[in-house]
XYZ file of C-alpha atoms in Angstrom:
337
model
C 106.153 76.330 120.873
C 107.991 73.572 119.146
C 106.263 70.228 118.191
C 107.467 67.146 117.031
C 104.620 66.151 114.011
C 104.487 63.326 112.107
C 101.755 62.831 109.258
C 100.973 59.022 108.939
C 98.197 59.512 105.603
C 95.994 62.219 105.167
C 93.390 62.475 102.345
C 91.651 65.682 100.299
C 87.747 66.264 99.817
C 86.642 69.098 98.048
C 83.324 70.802 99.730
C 82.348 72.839 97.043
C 78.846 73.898 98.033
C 78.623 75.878 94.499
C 78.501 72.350 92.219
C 76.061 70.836 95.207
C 77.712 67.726 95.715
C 81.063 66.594 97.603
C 83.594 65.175 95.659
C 85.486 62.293 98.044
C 88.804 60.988 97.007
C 89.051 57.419 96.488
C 92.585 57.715 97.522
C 95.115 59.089 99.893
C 97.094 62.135 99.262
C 101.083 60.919 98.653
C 102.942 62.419 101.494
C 105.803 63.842 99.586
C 108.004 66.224 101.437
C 106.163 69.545 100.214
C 102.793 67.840 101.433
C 104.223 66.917 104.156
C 105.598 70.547 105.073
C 102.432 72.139 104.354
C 100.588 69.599 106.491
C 102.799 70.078 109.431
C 103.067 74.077 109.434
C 99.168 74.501 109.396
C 98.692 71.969 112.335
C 101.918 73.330 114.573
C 99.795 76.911 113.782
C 96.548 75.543 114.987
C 98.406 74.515 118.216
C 99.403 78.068 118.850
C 96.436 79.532 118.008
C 95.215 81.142 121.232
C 91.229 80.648 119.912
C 91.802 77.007 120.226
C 89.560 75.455 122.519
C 89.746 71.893 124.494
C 86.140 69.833 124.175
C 84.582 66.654 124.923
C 81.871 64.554 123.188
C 78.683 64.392 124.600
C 75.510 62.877 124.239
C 74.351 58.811 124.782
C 74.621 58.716 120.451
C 77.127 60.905 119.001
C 78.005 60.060 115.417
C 80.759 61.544 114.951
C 82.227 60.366 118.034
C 81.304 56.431 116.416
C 83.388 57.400 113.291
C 85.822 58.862 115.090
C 86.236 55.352 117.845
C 86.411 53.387 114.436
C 89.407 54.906 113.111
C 91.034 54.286 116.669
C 89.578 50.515 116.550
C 90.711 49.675 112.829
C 93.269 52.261 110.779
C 91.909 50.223 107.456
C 88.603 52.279 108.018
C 90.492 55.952 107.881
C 88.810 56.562 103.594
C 85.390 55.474 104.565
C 85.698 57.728 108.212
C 86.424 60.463 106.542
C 83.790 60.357 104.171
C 81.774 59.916 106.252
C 82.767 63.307 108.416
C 83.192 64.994 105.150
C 79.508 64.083 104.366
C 78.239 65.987 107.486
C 79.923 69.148 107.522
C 78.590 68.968 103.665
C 75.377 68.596 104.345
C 75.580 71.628 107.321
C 77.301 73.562 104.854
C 74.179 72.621 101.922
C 71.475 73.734 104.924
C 73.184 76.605 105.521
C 74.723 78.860 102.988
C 76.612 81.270 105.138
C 79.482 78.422 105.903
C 82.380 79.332 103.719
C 82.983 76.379 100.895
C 86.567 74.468 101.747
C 88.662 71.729 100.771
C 88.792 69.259 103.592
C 91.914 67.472 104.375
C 91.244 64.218 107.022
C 94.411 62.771 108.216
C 96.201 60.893 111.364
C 99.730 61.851 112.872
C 101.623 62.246 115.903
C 101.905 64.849 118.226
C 104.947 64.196 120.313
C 104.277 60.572 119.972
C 100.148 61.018 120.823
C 98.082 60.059 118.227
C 95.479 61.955 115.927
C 92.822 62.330 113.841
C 92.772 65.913 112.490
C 90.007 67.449 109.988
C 91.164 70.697 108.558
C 88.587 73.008 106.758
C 90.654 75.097 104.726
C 88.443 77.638 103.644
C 88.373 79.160 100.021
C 90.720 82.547 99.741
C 89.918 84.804 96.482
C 92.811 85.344 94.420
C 94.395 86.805 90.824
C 96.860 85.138 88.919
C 97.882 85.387 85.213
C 96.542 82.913 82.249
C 97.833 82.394 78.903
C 95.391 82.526 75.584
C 97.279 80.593 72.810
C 95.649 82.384 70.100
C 96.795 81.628 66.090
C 98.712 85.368 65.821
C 100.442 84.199 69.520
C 99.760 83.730 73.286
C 97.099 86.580 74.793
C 98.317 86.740 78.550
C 95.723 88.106 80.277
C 94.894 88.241 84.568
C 92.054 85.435 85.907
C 90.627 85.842 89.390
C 90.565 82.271 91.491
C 88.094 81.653 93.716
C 88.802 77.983 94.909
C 92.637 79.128 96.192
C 93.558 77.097 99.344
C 95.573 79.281 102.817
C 99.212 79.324 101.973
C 101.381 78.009 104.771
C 101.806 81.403 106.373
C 98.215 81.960 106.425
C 95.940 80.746 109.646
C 93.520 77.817 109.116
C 90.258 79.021 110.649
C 88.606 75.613 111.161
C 89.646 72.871 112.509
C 89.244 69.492 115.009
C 91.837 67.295 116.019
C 90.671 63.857 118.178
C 93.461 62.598 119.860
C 93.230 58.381 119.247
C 94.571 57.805 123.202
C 91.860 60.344 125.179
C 89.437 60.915 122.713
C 89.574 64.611 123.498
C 89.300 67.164 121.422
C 91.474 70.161 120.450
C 88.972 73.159 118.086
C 88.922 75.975 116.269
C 86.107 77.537 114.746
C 83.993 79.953 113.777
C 80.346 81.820 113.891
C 77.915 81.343 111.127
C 74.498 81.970 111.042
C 72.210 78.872 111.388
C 68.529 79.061 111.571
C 68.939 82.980 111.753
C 71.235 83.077 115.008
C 75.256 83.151 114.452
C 76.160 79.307 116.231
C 79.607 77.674 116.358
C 78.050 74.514 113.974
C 80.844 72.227 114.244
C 80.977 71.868 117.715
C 76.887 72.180 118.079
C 75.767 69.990 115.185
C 78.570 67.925 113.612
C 80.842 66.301 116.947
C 77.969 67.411 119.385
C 80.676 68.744 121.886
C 81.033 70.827 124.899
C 84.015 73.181 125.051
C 86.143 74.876 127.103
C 87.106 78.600 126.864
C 90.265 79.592 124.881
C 92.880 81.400 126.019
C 91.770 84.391 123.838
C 88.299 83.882 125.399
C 89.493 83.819 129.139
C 92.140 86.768 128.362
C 88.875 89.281 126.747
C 86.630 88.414 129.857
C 89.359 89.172 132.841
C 89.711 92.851 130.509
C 86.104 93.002 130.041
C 85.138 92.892 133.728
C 88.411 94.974 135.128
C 86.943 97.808 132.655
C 83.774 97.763 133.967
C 84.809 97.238 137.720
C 87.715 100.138 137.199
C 84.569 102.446 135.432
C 82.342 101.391 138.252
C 84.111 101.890 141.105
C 87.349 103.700 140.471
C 85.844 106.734 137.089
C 88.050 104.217 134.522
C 90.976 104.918 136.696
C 94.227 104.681 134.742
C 96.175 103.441 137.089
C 94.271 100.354 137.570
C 94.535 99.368 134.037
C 97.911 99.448 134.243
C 98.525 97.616 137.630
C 96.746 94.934 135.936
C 98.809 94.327 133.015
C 102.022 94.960 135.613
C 100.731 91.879 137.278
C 99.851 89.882 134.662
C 103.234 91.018 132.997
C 104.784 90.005 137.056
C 103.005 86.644 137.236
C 103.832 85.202 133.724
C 107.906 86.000 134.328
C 107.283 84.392 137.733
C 105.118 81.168 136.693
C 104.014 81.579 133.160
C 100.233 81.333 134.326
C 98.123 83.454 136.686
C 95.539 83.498 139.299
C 92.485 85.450 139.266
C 92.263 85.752 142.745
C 95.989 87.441 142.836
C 95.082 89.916 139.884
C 92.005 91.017 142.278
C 94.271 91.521 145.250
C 97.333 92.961 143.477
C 94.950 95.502 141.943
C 91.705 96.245 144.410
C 94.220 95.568 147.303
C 92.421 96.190 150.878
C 88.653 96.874 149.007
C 87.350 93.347 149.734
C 83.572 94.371 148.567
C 85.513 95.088 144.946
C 87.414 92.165 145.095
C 84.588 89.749 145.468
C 82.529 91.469 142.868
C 85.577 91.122 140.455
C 85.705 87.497 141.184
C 82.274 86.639 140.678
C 82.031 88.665 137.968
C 84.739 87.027 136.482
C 83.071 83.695 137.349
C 79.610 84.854 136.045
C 80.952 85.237 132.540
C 81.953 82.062 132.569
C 85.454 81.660 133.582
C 85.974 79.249 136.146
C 89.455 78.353 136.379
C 91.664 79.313 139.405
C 95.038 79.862 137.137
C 94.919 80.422 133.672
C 97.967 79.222 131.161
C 98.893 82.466 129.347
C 101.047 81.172 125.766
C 104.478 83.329 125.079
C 103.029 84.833 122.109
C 99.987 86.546 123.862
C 101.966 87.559 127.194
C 104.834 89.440 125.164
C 101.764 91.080 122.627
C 99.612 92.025 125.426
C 101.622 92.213 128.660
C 104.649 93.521 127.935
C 103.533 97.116 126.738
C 101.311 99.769 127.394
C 99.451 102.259 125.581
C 97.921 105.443 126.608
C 96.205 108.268 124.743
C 95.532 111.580 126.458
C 92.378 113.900 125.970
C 95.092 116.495 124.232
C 95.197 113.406 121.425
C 98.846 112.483 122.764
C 100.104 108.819 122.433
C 102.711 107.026 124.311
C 103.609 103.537 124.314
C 105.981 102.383 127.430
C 107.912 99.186 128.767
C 105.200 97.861 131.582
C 108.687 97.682 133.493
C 108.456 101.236 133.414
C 105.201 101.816 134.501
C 106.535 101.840 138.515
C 109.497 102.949 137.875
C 110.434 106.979 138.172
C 113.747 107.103 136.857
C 112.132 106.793 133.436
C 108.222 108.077 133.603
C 106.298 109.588 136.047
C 102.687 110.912 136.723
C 101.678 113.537 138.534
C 98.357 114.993 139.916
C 98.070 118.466 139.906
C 96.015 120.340 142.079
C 93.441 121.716 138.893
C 92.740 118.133 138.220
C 94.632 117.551 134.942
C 97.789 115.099 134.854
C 101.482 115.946 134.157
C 103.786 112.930 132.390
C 107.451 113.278 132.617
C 109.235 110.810 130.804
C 113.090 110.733 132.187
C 116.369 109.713 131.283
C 116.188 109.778 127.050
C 119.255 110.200 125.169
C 117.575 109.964 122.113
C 114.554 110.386 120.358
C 113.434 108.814 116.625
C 110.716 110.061 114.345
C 108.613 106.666 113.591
């Protein structure tokens, strides 16, 4: 997806747990066009990423949600806010040495004309690059391993919060650390004091967690089933780019109400409560529009869902020993990959 962003200042803090202290910037980052770029291309990737969750501050005191109001109240206070939030995740990260040391980069912009305040963690990323001894016979080149080396533009940022100034919602991504012994999304427990919703990643790995175990319940991990599913998954997003959970249990239990209730609350149980479910381009042509099998014989094949009800090009029989035949039809041609 294609979004119009527009960074209005953004400064850099270095959270460097391994010198014990933060280092804030006094001043804002100058938002020349290679800044800019780099700014831009991380946040239009942390729109897309499918493990980005909606959320909403809770709690009577909240103070990050205070810090967060001031910036919307008075721009002037942007430096001092983002100290401020700098200084928490800081002192997390001090308590807790699992959480990966980062360069934090506060800033406000527009999304499509919505304003926000975004705080990106970019996480350290190990790295070699060459160095140059001046010694008195000559230079010495030799290779130094960095250990402070920010993600590149192509690479994902794996933490992040964006407050948008007009709904004072919240857009996250983060990840599992272990506090106090137990692995705990911090950032969304301890520094904005949040509740979230479920990705789309999230809501996509429980309606495939509970089909498997309905399909090996009921149905010996049927084959078919697995298939019909992605079919109508693959059906529904060409149709309406979303689905409904209640259509995926009738398209695929069909007449076996017992089955299809249990799939719902299942489905429900787990903690996906949503009637229709937004499915992003990306994820519907990765995970919808193919299908992968692998036979007991240690066979692969890898098919068009189009295909899958379609015998002009593959078929499946039963055969009456119990073993499957799989005849793949009109091929003109066949590459070695």
């Amino acid at each position: 997806m294609e979004y119009d962003i527009h960074i209005k200042k953004a400064v850099l803090h270095i959270l460097d747990t391994s010198i014990n202290f933060p280092v804030f910037s006094n001043s804002e980052l100058e938002l020349d066009g290679e800044i800019s770029e780099f700014l831009e291309k991380h946040l239009a990737k942390i729109l897309d990423d499918t493990n980005l969750k909606k959320a909403q501050f809770v709690g009577e005191t909240n103070p990050a949600r205070d810090v967060c109001a001031a910036v919307k109240d008075d721009e002037g206070c942007f430096l001092e806010a983002s100290n401020a939030l700098g200084g928490m995740i800081f002192d997390m990260m001090l308590k807790n040495v699992d959480i990966t040391p980062a360069d934090l980069i506060c800033c406000l912009f527009y999304i499509n004309n919505e304003q926000y305040l975004g705080i990106l963690k970019l996480n350290y990323k190990t790295g070699y690059t060459h160095y140059v001894n001046q010694l008195e016979e000559g230079a010495s080149n030799s290779i130094i391993r960095h250990k402070t080396l920010l993600p590149s533009d192509g690479q994902k940022v794996e933490e992040a919060v964006l407050i948008s100034m007009e709904t004072g919602q919240l857009k996250l991504l983060e990840r599992l650390y272990e506090i106090n012994g137990a692995k705990e999304f911090y950032l969304s427990q301890y520094i904005f004091n949040c509740s979230t919703d479920l990705s789309q990643n999230q809501k996509l790995k429980i309606i495939d967690k509970v089909t498997q175990k309905i399909n090996k319940k009921y149905y010996d991990e049927d084959f078919d089933k697995v298939a019909k599913l992605k079919k109508v998954v693959s059906d529904s997003l060409d149709e309406n780019k979303e689905i409904r959970v209640d259509a995926i249990a009738e398209e695929i239990f069909e007449t076996n109400l017992a089955v299809r209730e249990e799939y719902i609350q299942e489905i429900q149980k787990a903690g996906l409560k949503d009637e229709t479910i937004e499915i992003p381009e990306k994820i519907a042509e990765k995970k919808f529009k193919t299908h992968k099998i692998k036979t007991d014989t240690g066979i692969e094949i890898n098919f068009p869902l189009s295909y899958y009800d379609d015998r002009d090009m593959i078929e499946f029989f039963n055969n009456p020993d119990g073993s499957i035949s799989i005849i793949i039809k009109n091929v003109s041609k066949i590459t070695n990959k």
